[in-house]
XYZ file of N, CA, C and O in Angstrom:
612
model
N 32.214 36.026 2.962
C 32.242 36.446 1.498
C 30.904 36.745 1.196
O 29.766 35.625 1.218
N 30.498 37.938 1.356
C 28.683 38.106 0.758
C 28.567 37.689 -0.651
O 29.305 38.203 -1.503
N 27.539 37.180 -1.264
C 26.693 36.916 -2.709
C 26.847 38.247 -3.007
O 25.563 38.069 -2.270
N 26.816 38.496 -4.183
C 25.682 39.405 -4.497
C 24.885 39.571 -5.051
O 24.922 38.445 -5.389
N 24.446 40.231 -4.578
C 22.685 40.471 -5.762
C 22.429 39.896 -7.259
O 23.627 40.518 -8.163
N 21.441 39.498 -7.567
C 21.398 38.542 -8.929
C 21.549 39.966 -9.990
O 22.723 39.907 -10.844
N 21.534 41.608 -9.489
C 22.128 42.214 -10.639
C 23.269 42.246 -10.661
O 24.367 43.499 -12.023
N 23.844 42.655 -10.125
C 25.513 42.509 -9.879
C 26.098 41.114 -10.050
O 27.490 40.872 -9.638
N 26.031 40.785 -11.205
C 26.310 38.912 -11.579
C 27.415 39.348 -11.976
O 28.918 38.187 -11.607
N 28.264 40.580 -12.536
C 29.880 40.626 -13.465
C 30.724 40.256 -12.408
O 32.254 40.495 -12.529
N 30.110 41.051 -11.077
C 31.127 41.174 -10.045
C 31.135 39.513 -9.105
O 32.167 39.388 -8.575
N 30.295 38.267 -9.713
C 30.407 37.065 -9.231
C 31.845 36.550 -9.304
O 32.506 36.480 -10.898
N 32.879 35.235 -8.753
C 33.485 34.505 -9.141
C 33.018 33.393 -9.993
O 31.826 33.011 -9.774
N 33.659 32.279 -10.220
C 32.953 31.678 -10.837
C 31.859 30.725 -11.028
O 30.457 30.878 -11.281
N 32.146 30.277 -9.844
C 31.168 29.204 -8.736
C 30.033 29.787 -8.197
O 28.676 29.358 -8.597
N 29.885 31.027 -7.818
C 28.969 32.226 -7.129
C 28.012 32.590 -8.774
O 27.060 33.000 -8.740
N 29.046 33.164 -9.640
C 28.368 32.795 -11.093
C 27.090 32.443 -11.732
O 26.196 32.628 -11.563
N 27.619 30.748 -11.447
C 26.695 30.355 -11.760
C 25.414 30.598 -11.110
O 23.989 29.937 -11.459
N 26.033 30.362 -9.908
C 24.644 30.305 -8.743
C 23.539 31.334 -9.251
O 22.085 31.324 -8.872
N 24.457 32.537 -9.625
C 23.559 34.023 -9.525
C 22.620 33.853 -11.146
O 21.732 34.204 -11.129
N 23.545 33.610 -11.641
C 22.771 32.735 -13.493
C 21.866 32.388 -12.990
O 20.427 32.423 -13.719
N 21.419 30.984 -12.733
C 20.399 30.297 -11.995
C 19.480 30.649 -11.115
O 18.227 30.393 -11.723
N 19.852 31.383 -10.339
C 19.022 32.480 -9.402
C 17.772 33.636 -10.361
O 16.927 33.500 -10.558
N 18.654 33.948 -11.326
C 18.259 35.158 -12.331
C 17.071 33.903 -13.335
O 15.936 34.441 -14.027
N 17.455 33.090 -13.934
C 17.178 32.396 -15.127
C 15.971 31.965 -13.973
O 14.895 31.839 -14.420
N 15.706 31.403 -12.746
C 14.507 31.516 -12.035
C 14.026 32.078 -11.797
O 12.285 31.605 -11.770
N 14.018 33.325 -12.048
C 13.188 34.332 -11.879
C 12.473 34.812 -12.517
O 11.109 35.091 -12.601
N 13.312 34.374 -13.848
C 12.486 34.756 -15.502
C 11.696 33.577 -15.419
O 10.671 34.025 -16.150
N 11.745 32.796 -15.402
C 11.182 31.541 -15.543
C 9.556 31.991 -14.575
O 8.542 30.765 -15.048
N 9.887 32.179 -13.664
C 8.830 32.503 -12.895
C 7.623 33.115 -13.818
O 6.828 32.891 -13.354
N 8.053 34.053 -14.163
C 7.121 35.377 -14.897
C 6.867 34.560 -15.645
O 5.801 34.859 -16.351
N 7.764 33.363 -16.964
C 7.170 33.561 -18.057
C 6.463 32.158 -17.110
O 4.970 31.659 -18.346
N 6.477 31.556 -16.322
C 5.357 30.206 -15.287
C 4.022 31.059 -15.674
O 2.997 30.762 -16.045
N 3.870 31.992 -14.860
C 2.844 32.801 -14.543
C 2.344 33.248 -15.826
O 0.558 33.368 -16.199
N 2.639 33.907 -16.648
C 2.250 34.392 -17.685
C 1.903 32.854 -19.241
O 0.679 33.296 -19.123
N 2.396 31.760 -18.781
C 1.923 30.864 -19.408
C 0.889 30.510 -18.950
O -0.144 29.813 -19.790
N 0.619 30.355 -17.900
C -0.458 30.134 -17.223
C -1.871 30.661 -17.620
O -3.340 30.165 -17.537
N -1.915 31.940 -17.379
C -2.725 32.833 -17.496
C -2.962 32.638 -18.491
O -4.510 32.654 -19.027
N -2.282 32.248 -19.975
C -2.896 32.362 -20.950
C -3.231 31.286 -21.560
O -4.267 30.566 -22.087
N -2.479 30.162 -21.586
C -2.886 29.007 -21.693
C -3.063 27.670 -20.483
O -3.372 26.638 -20.670
N -2.898 27.972 -19.607
C -3.399 26.777 -18.305
C -4.512 26.761 -18.087
O -5.950 27.357 -18.758
N -5.436 26.156 -16.822
C -6.691 26.033 -16.807
C -7.591 27.605 -16.165
O -7.074 28.588 -15.644
N -8.750 27.528 -16.693
C -9.571 28.419 -16.863
C -10.967 28.409 -16.109
O -11.236 26.999 -15.729
N -11.411 29.515 -15.219
C -12.568 28.998 -14.384
C -14.012 28.450 -15.157
O -13.741 28.844 -16.176
N -13.954 27.053 -14.849
C -14.957 26.680 -15.158
C -14.696 25.389 -16.010
O -15.489 24.369 -16.086
N -13.243 25.529 -16.009
C -13.068 24.072 -16.495
C -12.997 23.019 -15.687
O -13.364 23.342 -14.118
N -13.509 22.140 -16.102
C -13.669 20.616 -15.390
C -12.526 19.908 -15.629
O -11.834 19.922 -17.044
N -11.751 19.186 -14.458
C -9.957 18.866 -14.322
C -10.917 17.134 -13.854
O -11.743 16.936 -13.390
N -9.827 15.988 -14.144
C -9.917 14.955 -14.363
C -8.796 14.177 -13.018
O -7.965 14.515 -14.375
N -8.971 13.433 -12.715
C -7.396 12.394 -11.922
C -8.021 11.027 -11.698
O -9.178 10.989 -11.070
N -7.171 10.502 -12.673
C -7.473 8.756 -12.148
C -5.948 8.341 -11.182
O -4.920 8.853 -11.892
N -6.551 7.728 -10.410
C -5.509 7.485 -9.786
C -6.107 5.819 -9.094
O -7.524 4.922 -8.947
N -4.683 5.245 -8.416
C -5.484 3.787 -7.701
C -4.035 2.806 -8.180
O -3.263 2.769 -8.513
N -4.291 1.726 -7.366
C -3.327 0.494 -7.583
C -4.322 -0.697 -7.516
O -5.257 -1.161 -6.831
N -4.682 -1.719 -8.825
C -5.253 -2.745 -8.378
C -6.483 -2.241 -8.770
O -7.416 -3.304 -9.158
N -6.746 -1.314 -9.048
C -8.193 -0.562 -9.467
C -7.645 0.843 -10.272
O -7.078 1.359 -9.714
N -8.653 1.299 -10.769
C -9.157 2.442 -11.635
C -10.033 3.387 -10.671
O -11.044 2.823 -10.616
N -9.699 4.523 -10.000
C -10.376 5.343 -9.585
C -10.489 7.056 -10.168
O -9.399 7.271 -10.556
N -11.599 7.752 -10.430
C -11.646 8.873 -11.007
C -12.604 9.864 -10.333
O -13.270 9.047 -9.626
N -11.902 11.056 -10.006
C -12.181 12.222 -9.526
C -12.101 13.110 -10.671
O -11.851 13.212 -11.041
N -13.328 13.801 -10.584
C -13.567 15.414 -11.026
C -13.188 16.677 -10.318
O -13.951 16.723 -9.495
N -12.903 17.329 -10.340
C -13.049 18.502 -9.974
C -13.127 20.118 -10.514
O -12.944 19.995 -12.308
N -13.607 21.043 -10.607
C -13.669 22.206 -11.007
C -13.378 23.261 -10.698
O -13.232 23.763 -9.630
N -13.044 24.217 -11.657
C -11.802 25.201 -11.450
C -12.833 26.340 -11.140
O -13.895 26.941 -11.990
N -12.891 26.972 -9.957
C -13.955 27.930 -9.418
C -13.054 29.448 -9.560
O -13.874 30.123 -9.788
N -11.602 29.757 -9.563
C -10.963 30.966 -9.239
C -9.618 30.347 -9.441
O -8.786 29.468 -9.396
N -9.437 31.441 -10.202
C -7.321 31.733 -10.140
C -7.082 32.849 -8.978
O -7.389 33.589 -8.665
N -5.779 32.667 -8.973
C -4.862 32.888 -7.601
C -4.489 34.007 -8.485
O -4.293 34.598 -9.124
N -4.499 35.542 -7.334
C -4.199 36.651 -7.823
C -2.483 36.841 -8.310
O -2.015 37.154 -9.383
N -1.893 35.754 -7.919
C -0.551 35.419 -8.950
C -0.130 35.287 -9.252
O 0.639 34.686 -10.179
N -1.690 34.323 -10.150
C -1.059 33.346 -11.135
C -0.523 32.047 -11.570
O -0.889 31.812 -12.179
N -0.326 31.950 -10.133
C 0.115 30.725 -9.656
C -0.531 29.315 -9.997
O -0.086 28.692 -9.899
N -1.703 29.480 -9.147
C -2.555 28.525 -8.115
C -4.147 28.761 -8.985
O -4.738 29.504 -9.439
N -4.304 27.831 -8.409
C -5.984 27.513 -9.417
C -7.059 27.060 -7.909
O -6.232 26.753 -6.845
N -7.942 27.327 -7.638
C -9.555 27.563 -6.724
C -10.298 26.139 -6.873
O -11.051 26.835 -8.379
N -9.925 25.186 -6.859
C -10.957 23.746 -7.528
C -12.121 23.587 -6.330
O -11.312 23.694 -4.638
N -12.789 22.415 -6.530
C -14.270 22.133 -5.691
C -14.398 20.510 -6.575
O -13.912 20.914 -7.849
N -14.184 19.804 -5.506
C -14.510 18.253 -6.519
C -16.131 18.496 -6.938
O -17.007 18.817 -6.479
N -16.669 17.252 -8.004
C -17.774 17.826 -8.812
C -17.863 15.943 -8.644
O -17.380 14.709 -9.009
N -19.153 16.376 -8.502
C -20.173 14.234 -8.449
C -19.679 13.935 -9.846
O -19.674 14.604 -10.717
N -19.812 12.646 -10.135
C -19.733 12.151 -11.392
C -20.599 10.820 -11.559
O -21.493 10.820 -10.349
N -21.171 10.532 -12.528
C -22.165 9.870 -12.803
C -21.725 8.956 -14.101
O -20.807 8.773 -14.901
N -22.096 7.769 -13.816
C -22.035 6.422 -14.675
C -22.355 6.961 -16.287
O -23.641 7.281 -16.211
N -21.778 6.673 -16.849
C -22.176 7.180 -18.308
C -22.544 5.892 -18.843
O -23.576 5.867 -19.424
N -21.668 4.788 -18.689
C -21.995 3.603 -19.147
C -21.333 2.398 -18.513
O -20.378 2.654 -17.996
N -21.960 0.987 -18.463
C -21.009 0.170 -17.568
C -21.090 -1.199 -18.284
O -21.807 -1.412 -19.041
N -20.108 -2.058 -17.864
C -19.702 -3.651 -18.437
C -18.892 -4.328 -17.513
O -19.108 -3.744 -16.415
N -19.127 -5.352 -17.237
C -19.050 -6.228 -16.478
C -17.333 -5.759 -15.540
O -16.055 -5.554 -16.224
N -17.700 -5.253 -14.284
C -15.530 -4.786 -13.625
C -15.369 -3.745 -14.278
O -14.749 -2.596 -13.756
N -16.518 -2.923 -15.232
C -15.884 -1.352 -15.712
C -16.837 -0.197 -15.730
O -18.503 -0.686 -15.917
N -16.564 0.898 -15.244
C -17.696 1.863 -15.918
C -16.696 2.449 -16.344
O -15.956 3.424 -16.757
N -17.987 3.957 -16.994
C -17.477 4.997 -18.046
C -17.935 5.781 -17.479
O -19.388 5.648 -17.652
N -17.085 6.877 -16.948
C -17.730 7.862 -16.003
C -17.740 9.082 -16.757
O -16.922 9.764 -17.597
N -18.724 10.196 -16.243
C -18.595 11.872 -16.571
C -18.595 12.564 -15.306
O -19.327 12.295 -14.988
N -18.202 13.611 -15.627
C -19.185 14.551 -14.194
C -20.400 14.595 -14.606
O -21.303 14.813 -15.260
N -20.962 14.712 -13.151
C -22.443 14.355 -12.798
C -22.462 16.289 -12.384
O -21.799 16.819 -12.389
N -23.162 16.246 -12.130
C -24.309 17.929 -11.414
C -23.770 18.429 -9.811
O -23.943 17.183 -9.168
N -23.588 19.437 -9.881
C -23.309 19.676 -8.384
C -21.569 19.477 -8.002
O -21.070 18.362 -8.742
N -21.874 19.530 -6.581
C -20.748 19.659 -5.924
C -20.136 18.016 -5.220
O -21.228 18.172 -4.481
N -19.440 17.532 -5.395
C -19.707 16.150 -4.235
C -18.951 16.232 -3.374
O -17.313 17.149 -3.166
N -19.347 16.186 -1.915
C -18.515 16.720 -0.400
C -17.535 15.780 -0.042
O -18.735 14.707 -0.078
N -16.448 15.488 0.177
C -15.451 14.624 0.421
C -15.321 14.179 2.095
O -15.804 15.971 2.410
N -15.049 14.008 2.689
C -15.136 14.044 4.166
C -14.021 15.018 4.504
O -12.956 14.723 4.363
N -14.468 15.778 5.214
C -13.255 16.800 5.853
C -13.132 18.023 4.669
O -12.505 18.762 5.024
N -13.856 17.909 4.066
C -14.064 19.332 2.703
C -14.580 19.906 3.275
O -15.623 20.011 3.843
N -13.564 21.239 3.213
C -14.664 22.466 3.349
C -14.559 23.830 2.796
O -14.376 24.860 2.626
N -14.336 22.933 1.471
C -15.076 23.952 0.384
C -13.932 24.230 -0.466
O -12.841 23.145 -0.552
N -13.857 24.941 -1.399
C -12.624 25.227 -2.428
C -11.133 25.063 -1.971
O -11.243 25.663 -0.707
N -10.698 23.961 -2.598
C -8.914 24.550 -2.053
C -8.096 24.816 -2.873
O -8.069 24.413 -4.580
N -6.744 25.256 -2.523
C -5.810 26.018 -3.612
C -5.102 25.359 -3.912
O -4.085 24.590 -3.333
N -4.518 24.829 -5.361
C -3.629 23.871 -5.705
C -2.807 24.503 -6.721
O -3.038 25.536 -7.938
N -1.500 24.502 -7.071
C -0.271 24.382 -7.562
C -0.373 23.989 -8.902
O -0.703 23.515 -9.054
N -0.613 25.419 -10.120
C -0.555 24.915 -11.250
C 0.962 24.442 -11.917
O 1.598 25.386 -11.870
N 1.515 22.722 -12.636
C 2.399 22.842 -12.629
C 2.653 21.978 -14.250
O 1.550 22.064 -14.543
N 3.581 22.899 -14.084
C 4.263 22.905 -16.397
C 5.334 21.684 -16.527
O 6.151 21.708 -15.869
N 5.058 20.637 -17.186
C 6.043 19.702 -17.735
C 6.051 19.625 -19.301
O 5.061 19.886 -20.234
N 7.410 19.290 -19.736
C 7.370 18.556 -21.082
C 6.610 17.321 -21.539
O 6.168 16.489 -19.991
N 6.137 17.730 -22.168
C 5.132 16.709 -22.898
C 5.144 16.342 -24.648
O 4.891 16.869 -25.479
N 6.196 15.199 -24.910
C 6.553 15.285 -26.220
C 7.301 16.598 -26.496
O 8.515 17.133 -25.868
N 6.877 17.053 -27.419
C 7.688 18.580 -28.393
C 6.813 19.738 -27.548
O 6.876 20.872 -28.152
N 5.723 19.695 -26.452
C 5.097 20.518 -26.297
C 5.409 20.986 -24.501
O 5.555 19.859 -23.944
N 4.070 21.936 -24.080
C 4.485 22.085 -22.569
C 2.735 21.296 -22.727
O 1.854 21.962 -23.036
N 2.742 20.898 -21.220
C 1.552 20.755 -20.658
C 1.686 20.943 -19.177
O 2.165 20.895 -18.309
N 0.127 20.755 -18.337
C -0.043 21.389 -17.345
C -1.323 20.438 -16.403
O -1.603 19.843 -17.052
N -0.915 20.430 -15.164
C -1.636 19.420 -14.861
C -1.665 20.479 -13.303
O -0.749 21.521 -12.876
N -2.514 20.012 -12.632
C -2.952 20.311 -10.761
C -3.181 19.292 -9.644
O -3.337 18.155 -10.226
N -2.095 19.620 -8.797
C -2.498 18.901 -7.664
C -3.647 18.865 -6.681
O -3.912 20.096 -6.955
N -4.365 17.144 -6.571
C -5.699 17.747 -5.986
C -5.059 16.905 -4.671
O -4.560 16.128 -4.156
N -6.211 17.004 -3.628
C -6.061 17.258 -2.276
C -6.329 15.267 -2.354
O -5.901 14.737 -1.302
N -6.883 14.484 -3.112
C -6.652 13.378 -3.289
C -5.590 12.234 -3.665
O -5.200 12.440 -4.512
N -5.246 11.729 -2.379
C -4.113 10.786 -2.237
C -2.658 11.332 -2.640
O -2.177 12.611 -3.096
N -1.382 10.704 -2.650
C -0.553 11.155 -2.519
C 0.410 11.309 -4.099
O -0.024 10.453 -4.624
N 0.322 12.767 -4.399
C 1.015 13.184 -5.958
C 0.013 12.917 -7.007
O 0.252 12.298 -7.818
N -1.431 12.969 -6.743
C -2.387 12.444 -7.369
C -2.289 14.130 -7.692
O -2.272 15.237 -7.599
N -2.295 14.005 -9.708
C -3.102 15.323 -10.206
C -3.989 15.739 -11.199
O -4.539 14.191 -11.155
N -4.037 16.335 -11.375
C -5.441 16.351 -12.557
C -5.226 16.825 -13.556
O -4.417 18.076 -13.510
N -5.783 16.670 -14.721
C -5.299 17.699 -16.289
C -7.227 17.887 -16.597
O -7.875 17.289 -15.629
N -6.854 18.791 -17.773
C -8.169 19.250 -18.321
C -9.418 17.613 -19.152
O -7.955 16.770 -19.687
N -10.377 17.586 -17.885
C -10.995 16.617 -18.871
C -11.566 16.869 -20.491
O -11.683 17.867 -20.554
N -11.077 15.855 -21.372
C -11.451 16.455 -22.764
C -13.052 15.970 -23.187
O -13.257 16.068 -23.898
N -13.794 15.957 -22.681
C -15.433 15.321 -23.162
C -15.590 14.243 -23.154
O -16.970 14.419 -23.270
N -14.871 13.197 -22.738
C -15.258 12.207 -22.981
C -15.593 10.852 -21.500
O -14.988 11.095 -20.717
N -16.003 10.523 -21.705
C -15.961 9.262 -20.591
C -14.905 8.575 -20.439
O -14.125 8.345 -21.166
N -14.152 8.570 -18.882
C -13.107 8.079 -18.611
C -13.949 6.823 -17.742
O -14.222 6.564 -16.972
N -12.378 5.763 -18.031
C -12.844 4.729 -17.581
C -12.633 4.732 -16.272
O -11.311 4.855 -15.234
N -13.346 3.841 -14.783
C -12.636 3.510 -13.702
C -13.432 2.172 -13.457
O -14.222 1.504 -14.123
N -12.479 1.421 -12.306
C -13.065 0.178 -11.986
C -14.492 0.036 -11.287
O -14.480 0.689 -10.458
N -15.168 -0.967 -12.024
C -16.824 -0.543 -11.114
C -16.721 -0.891 -9.659
O -15.719 -1.689 -9.024
N -17.695 -0.659 -8.868
C -17.804 -0.705 -7.506
C -17.575 -1.990 -7.249
O -18.362 -2.649 -8.263
N -17.198 -2.921 -6.635
C -17.028 -4.357 -6.104
C -15.994 -4.893 -6.738
O -16.214 -6.096 -6.594
N -15.187 -4.852 -7.767
C -14.332 -4.751 -8.657
C -12.621 -4.490 -8.009
O -11.571 -5.376 -8.693
N -12.725 -3.960 -7.478
C -11.538 -3.439 -7.327
C -11.200 -4.380 -5.676
O -11.764 -4.990 -4.813
N -9.762 -3.717 -5.512
C -9.700 -4.144 -3.690
C -10.131 -3.764 -2.702
O -10.010 -2.228 -2.884
């Protein structure tokens, strides 16, 4: 049996009806997500921060250099970091001047903006090239903790 297209939901039987409704809701959510990203998501010039590591904390900064035409993704470049303050075993870092060149870096990379529930509101993050499941969020303007060189594994 041929599955009816989404506009013909009324013709679906119960099992297919829920699938059609799910598809329809997914399409509407896609439009809402794109609009939400355009209004409240990352903007060109924003600095993003990613904190990651096991038995040590590493920090990477990125700058948004453009948004994709679809509105679903951003193009980011890694930004150098500067040590703001240091104490035994830890550093507090901020974005430095210029672009940080990473091994194999070919310039800006396109990354999907992801929305998730955060308490009673929605928040966004951006997948970043460094590491498995690594994400970045908007940097809040304050120095960020990382393990000092020579103190991690």
